[in-house]
PDB file of C-alpha atoms in Angstrom:
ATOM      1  CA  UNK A 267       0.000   0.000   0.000  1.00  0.00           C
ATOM      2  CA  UNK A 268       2.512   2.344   1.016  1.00  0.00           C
ATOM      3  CA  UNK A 269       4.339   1.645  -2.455  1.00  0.00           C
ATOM      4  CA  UNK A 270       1.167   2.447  -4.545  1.00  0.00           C
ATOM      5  CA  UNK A 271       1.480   5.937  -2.356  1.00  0.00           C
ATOM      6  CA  UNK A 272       5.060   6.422  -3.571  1.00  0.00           C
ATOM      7  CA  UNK A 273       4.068   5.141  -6.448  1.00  0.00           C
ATOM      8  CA  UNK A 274       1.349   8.163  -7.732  1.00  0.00           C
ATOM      9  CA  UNK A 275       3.625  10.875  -5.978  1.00  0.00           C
ATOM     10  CA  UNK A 276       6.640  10.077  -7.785  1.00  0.00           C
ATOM     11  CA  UNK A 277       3.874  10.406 -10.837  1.00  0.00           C
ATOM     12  CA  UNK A 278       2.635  13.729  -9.047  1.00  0.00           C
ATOM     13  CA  UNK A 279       5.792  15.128  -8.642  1.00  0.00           C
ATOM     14  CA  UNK A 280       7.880  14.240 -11.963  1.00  0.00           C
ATOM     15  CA  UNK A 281       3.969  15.692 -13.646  1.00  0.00           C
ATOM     16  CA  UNK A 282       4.756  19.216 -11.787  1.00  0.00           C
ATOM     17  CA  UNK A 283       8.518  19.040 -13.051  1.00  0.00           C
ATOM     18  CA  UNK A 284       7.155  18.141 -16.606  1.00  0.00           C
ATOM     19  CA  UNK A 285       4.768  21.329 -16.925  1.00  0.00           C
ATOM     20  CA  UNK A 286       7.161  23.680 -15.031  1.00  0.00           C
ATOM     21  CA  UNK A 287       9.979  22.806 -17.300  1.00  0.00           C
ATOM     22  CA  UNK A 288       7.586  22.806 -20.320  1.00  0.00           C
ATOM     23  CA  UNK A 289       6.337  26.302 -19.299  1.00  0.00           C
ATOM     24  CA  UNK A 290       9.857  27.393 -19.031  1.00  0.00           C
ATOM     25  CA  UNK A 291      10.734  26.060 -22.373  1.00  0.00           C
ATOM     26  CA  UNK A 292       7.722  27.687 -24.242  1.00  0.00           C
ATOM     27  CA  UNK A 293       8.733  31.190 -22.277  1.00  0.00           C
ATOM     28  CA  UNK A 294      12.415  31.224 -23.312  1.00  0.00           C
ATOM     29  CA  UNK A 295      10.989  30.223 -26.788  1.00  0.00           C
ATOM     30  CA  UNK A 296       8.413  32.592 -27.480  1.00  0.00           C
ATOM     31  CA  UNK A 297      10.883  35.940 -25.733  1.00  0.00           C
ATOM     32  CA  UNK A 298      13.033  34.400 -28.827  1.00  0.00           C
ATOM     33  CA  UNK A 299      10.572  34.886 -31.323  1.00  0.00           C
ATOM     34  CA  UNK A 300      10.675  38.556 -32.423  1.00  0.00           C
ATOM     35  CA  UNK A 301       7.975  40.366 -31.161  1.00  0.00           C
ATOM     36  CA  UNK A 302       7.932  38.462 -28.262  1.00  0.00           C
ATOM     37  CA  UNK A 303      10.326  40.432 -25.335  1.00  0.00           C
ATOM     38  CA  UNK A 304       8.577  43.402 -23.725  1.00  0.00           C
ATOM     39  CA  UNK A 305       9.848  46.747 -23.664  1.00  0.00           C
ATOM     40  CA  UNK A 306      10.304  48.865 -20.716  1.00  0.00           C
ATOM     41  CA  UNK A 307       6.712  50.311 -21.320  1.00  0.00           C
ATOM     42  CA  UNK A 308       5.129  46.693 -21.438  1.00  0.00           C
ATOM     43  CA  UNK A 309       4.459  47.108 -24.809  1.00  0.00           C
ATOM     44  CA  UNK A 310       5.599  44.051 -27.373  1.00  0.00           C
ATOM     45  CA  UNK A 311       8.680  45.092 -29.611  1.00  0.00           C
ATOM     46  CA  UNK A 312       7.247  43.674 -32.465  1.00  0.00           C
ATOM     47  CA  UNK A 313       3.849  45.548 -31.694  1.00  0.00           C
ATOM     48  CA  UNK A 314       4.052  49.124 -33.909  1.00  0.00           C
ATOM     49  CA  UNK A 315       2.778  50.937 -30.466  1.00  0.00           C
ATOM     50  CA  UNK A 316       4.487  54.112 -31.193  1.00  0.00           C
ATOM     51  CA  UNK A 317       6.179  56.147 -33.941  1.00  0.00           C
ATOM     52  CA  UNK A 318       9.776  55.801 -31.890  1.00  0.00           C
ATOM     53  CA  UNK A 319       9.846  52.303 -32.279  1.00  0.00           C
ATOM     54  CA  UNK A 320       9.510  52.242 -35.961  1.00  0.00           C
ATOM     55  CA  UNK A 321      12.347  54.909 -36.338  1.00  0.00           C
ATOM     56  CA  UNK A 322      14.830  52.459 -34.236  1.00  0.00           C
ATOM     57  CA  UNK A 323      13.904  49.112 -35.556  1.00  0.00           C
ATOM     58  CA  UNK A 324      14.277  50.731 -39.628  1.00  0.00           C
ATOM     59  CA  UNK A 325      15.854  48.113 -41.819  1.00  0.00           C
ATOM     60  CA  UNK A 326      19.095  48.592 -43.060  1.00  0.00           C
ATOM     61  CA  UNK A 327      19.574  49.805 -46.714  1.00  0.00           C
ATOM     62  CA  UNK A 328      22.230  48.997 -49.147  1.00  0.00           C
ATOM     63  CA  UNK A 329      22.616  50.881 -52.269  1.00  0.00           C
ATOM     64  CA  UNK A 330      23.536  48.897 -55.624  1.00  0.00           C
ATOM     65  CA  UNK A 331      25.027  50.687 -58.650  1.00  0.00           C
ATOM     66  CA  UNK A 332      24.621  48.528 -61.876  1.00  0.00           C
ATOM     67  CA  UNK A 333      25.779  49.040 -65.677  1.00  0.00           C
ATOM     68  CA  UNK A 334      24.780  47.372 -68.642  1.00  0.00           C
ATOM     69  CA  UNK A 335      27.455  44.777 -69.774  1.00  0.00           C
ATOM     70  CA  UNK A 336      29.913  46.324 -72.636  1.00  0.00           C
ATOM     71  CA  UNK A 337      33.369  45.598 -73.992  1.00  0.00           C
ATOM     72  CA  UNK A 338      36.395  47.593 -72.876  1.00  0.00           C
ATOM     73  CA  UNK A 339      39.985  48.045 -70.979  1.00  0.00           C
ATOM     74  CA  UNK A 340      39.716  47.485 -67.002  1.00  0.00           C
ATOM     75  CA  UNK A 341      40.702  50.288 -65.160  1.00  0.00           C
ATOM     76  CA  UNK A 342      40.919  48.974 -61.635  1.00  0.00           C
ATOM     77  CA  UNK A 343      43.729  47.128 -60.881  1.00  0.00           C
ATOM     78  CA  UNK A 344      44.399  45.620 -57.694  1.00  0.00           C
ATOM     79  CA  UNK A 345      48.047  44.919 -56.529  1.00  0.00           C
ATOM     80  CA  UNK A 346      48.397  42.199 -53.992  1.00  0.00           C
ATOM     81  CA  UNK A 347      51.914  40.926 -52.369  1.00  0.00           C
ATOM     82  CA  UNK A 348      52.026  37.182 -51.721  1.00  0.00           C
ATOM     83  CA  UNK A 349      52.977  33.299 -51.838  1.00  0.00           C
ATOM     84  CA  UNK A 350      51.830  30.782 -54.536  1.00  0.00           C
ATOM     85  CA  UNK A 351      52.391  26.934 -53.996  1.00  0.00           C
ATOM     86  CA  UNK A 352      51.977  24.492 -56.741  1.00  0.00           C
ATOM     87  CA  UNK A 353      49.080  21.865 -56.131  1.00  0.00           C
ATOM     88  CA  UNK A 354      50.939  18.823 -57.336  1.00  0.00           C
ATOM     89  CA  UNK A 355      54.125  19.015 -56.225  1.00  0.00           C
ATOM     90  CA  UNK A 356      57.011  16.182 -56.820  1.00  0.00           C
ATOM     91  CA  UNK A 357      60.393  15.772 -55.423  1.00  0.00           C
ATOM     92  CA  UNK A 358      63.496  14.241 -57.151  1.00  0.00           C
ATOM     93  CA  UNK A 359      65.210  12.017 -55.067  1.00  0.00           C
ATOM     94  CA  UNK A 360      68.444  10.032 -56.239  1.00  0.00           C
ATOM     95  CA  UNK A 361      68.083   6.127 -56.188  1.00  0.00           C
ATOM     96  CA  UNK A 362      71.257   5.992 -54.050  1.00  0.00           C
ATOM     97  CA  UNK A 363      73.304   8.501 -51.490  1.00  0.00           C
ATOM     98  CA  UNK A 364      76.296   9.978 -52.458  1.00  0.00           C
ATOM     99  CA  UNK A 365      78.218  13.390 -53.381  1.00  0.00           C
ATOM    100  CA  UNK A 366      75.889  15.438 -55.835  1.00  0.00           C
ATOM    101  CA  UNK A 367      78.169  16.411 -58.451  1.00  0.00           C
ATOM    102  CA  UNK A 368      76.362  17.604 -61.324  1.00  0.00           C
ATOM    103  CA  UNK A 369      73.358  19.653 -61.498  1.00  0.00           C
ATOM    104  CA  UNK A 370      71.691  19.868 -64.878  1.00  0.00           C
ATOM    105  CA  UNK A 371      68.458  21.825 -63.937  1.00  0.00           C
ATOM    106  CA  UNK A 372      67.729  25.406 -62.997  1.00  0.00           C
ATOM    107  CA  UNK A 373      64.447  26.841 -60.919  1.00  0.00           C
ATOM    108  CA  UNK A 374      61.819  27.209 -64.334  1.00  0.00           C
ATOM    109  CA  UNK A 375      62.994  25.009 -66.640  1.00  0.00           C
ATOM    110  CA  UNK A 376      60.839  22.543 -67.930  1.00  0.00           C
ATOM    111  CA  UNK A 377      61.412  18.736 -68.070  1.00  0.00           C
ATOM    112  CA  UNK A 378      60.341  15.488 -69.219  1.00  0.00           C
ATOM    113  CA  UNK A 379      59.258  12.312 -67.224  1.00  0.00           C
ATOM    114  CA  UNK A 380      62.533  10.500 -67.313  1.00  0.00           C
ATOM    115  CA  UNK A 381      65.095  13.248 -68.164  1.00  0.00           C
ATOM    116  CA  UNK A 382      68.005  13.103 -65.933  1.00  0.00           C
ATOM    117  CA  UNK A 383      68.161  16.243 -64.017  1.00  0.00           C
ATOM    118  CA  UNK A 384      71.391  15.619 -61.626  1.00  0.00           C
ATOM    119  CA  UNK A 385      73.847  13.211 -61.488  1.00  0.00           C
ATOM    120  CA  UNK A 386      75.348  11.440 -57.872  1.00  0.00           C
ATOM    121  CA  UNK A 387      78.720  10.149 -56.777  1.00  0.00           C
ATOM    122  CA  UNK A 388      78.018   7.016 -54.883  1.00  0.00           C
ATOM    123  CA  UNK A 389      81.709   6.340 -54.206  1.00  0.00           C
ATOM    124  CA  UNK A 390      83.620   5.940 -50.843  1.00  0.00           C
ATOM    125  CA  UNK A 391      86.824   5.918 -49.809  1.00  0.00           C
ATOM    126  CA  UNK A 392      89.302   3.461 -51.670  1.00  0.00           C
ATOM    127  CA  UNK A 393      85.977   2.240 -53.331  1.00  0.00           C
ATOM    128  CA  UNK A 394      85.171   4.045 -56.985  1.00  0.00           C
ATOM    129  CA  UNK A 395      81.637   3.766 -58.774  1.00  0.00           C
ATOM    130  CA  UNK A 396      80.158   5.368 -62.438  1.00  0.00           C
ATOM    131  CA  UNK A 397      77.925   8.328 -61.526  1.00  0.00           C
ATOM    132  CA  UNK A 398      74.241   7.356 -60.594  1.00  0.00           C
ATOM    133  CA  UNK A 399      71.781   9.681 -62.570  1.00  0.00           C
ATOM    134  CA  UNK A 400      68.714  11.630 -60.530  1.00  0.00           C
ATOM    135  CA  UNK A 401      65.933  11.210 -62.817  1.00  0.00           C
ATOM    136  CA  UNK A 402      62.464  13.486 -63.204  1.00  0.00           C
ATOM    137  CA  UNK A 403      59.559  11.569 -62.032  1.00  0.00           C
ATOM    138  CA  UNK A 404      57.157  13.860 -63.800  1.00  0.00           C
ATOM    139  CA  UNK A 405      56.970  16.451 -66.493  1.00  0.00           C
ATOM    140  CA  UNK A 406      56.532  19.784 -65.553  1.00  0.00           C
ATOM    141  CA  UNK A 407      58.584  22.822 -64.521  1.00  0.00           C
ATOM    142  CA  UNK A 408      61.272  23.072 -61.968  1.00  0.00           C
ATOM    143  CA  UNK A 409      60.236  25.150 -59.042  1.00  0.00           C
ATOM    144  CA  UNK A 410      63.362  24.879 -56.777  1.00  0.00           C
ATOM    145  CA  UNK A 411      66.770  23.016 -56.487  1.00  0.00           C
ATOM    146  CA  UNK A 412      67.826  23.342 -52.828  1.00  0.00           C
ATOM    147  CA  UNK A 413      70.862  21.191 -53.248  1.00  0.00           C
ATOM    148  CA  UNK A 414      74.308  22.289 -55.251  1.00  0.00           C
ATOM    149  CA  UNK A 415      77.060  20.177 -56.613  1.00  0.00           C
ATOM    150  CA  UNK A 416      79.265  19.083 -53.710  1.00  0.00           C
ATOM    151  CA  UNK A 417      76.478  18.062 -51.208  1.00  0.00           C
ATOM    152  CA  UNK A 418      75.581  14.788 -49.872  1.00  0.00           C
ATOM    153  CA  UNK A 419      72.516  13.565 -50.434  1.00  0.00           C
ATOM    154  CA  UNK A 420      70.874  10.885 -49.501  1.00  0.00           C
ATOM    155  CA  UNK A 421      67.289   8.727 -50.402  1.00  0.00           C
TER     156      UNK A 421
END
């Protein structure tokens, strides 16, 4: 018996919550809602009460200027300082390490898939080897060679 009491005013109780927090809800909602927050007069926002009100709440205004479409130089020119990156971008990396000592590229030259671009040294000391060719990967147009003859370079 005394858990069918507990019972109905848990219901009670967690009905009261449900309506208060509902009625809470719909408030916050409809003060959202424009229109719906009262002024300091009690008079709606959104209501058109007075002639005040319309002055402050006046939409704002943007003023176009349009031409008809015709052919002819641009006068406006717009200067602008910056960085540009290629999109696809491909290093050249020799096959083996050793001393670079040829470089047969220069920043904006264009090459070939398969042109040799650089030639490596693989040799060490007491040990002598034929020069190993760096090869392009890709056609396309040299954008920087940050290595001279005489480094080391490795895979």
């Amino acid at each position: 018996m005394t858990n069918l009491i507990m019972q109905k005013k848990r219901r009670a109780l967690h009905s009261i919550f449900s309506i208060g927090l509902l009625l809470f809800a719909s408030t916050i909602f409809l003060s959202c809602l424009p229109g719906g927050a009262s002024s300091k007069d009690g008079a709606s926002s959104g209501s058109l009460s007075s002639d005040s009100e319309v002055d402050s709440e006046a939409e704002k205004v943007f003023y176009v200027r349009t031409a008809e479409v015709s052919v002819g130089d641009m006068d406006d020119i717009i200067s602008l300082s910056g960085e540009i990156y290629a999109t696809g971008r491909v290093n050249a990396v020799p096959d083996i390490n050793g001393l670079l000592t040829k470089v047969l590229v220069s920043p904006g030259d264009s090459v070939s898939a398969g042109e040799i671009i650089a030639y490596v040294d693989p040799s060490r000391p007491g040990m002598s080897y034929a020069e190993s060719p760096v090869k392009s990967k890709t056609s396309g147009t040299v954008t920087a060679v940050p290595a001279v003859s005489g480094n080391q370079v490795s895979v």
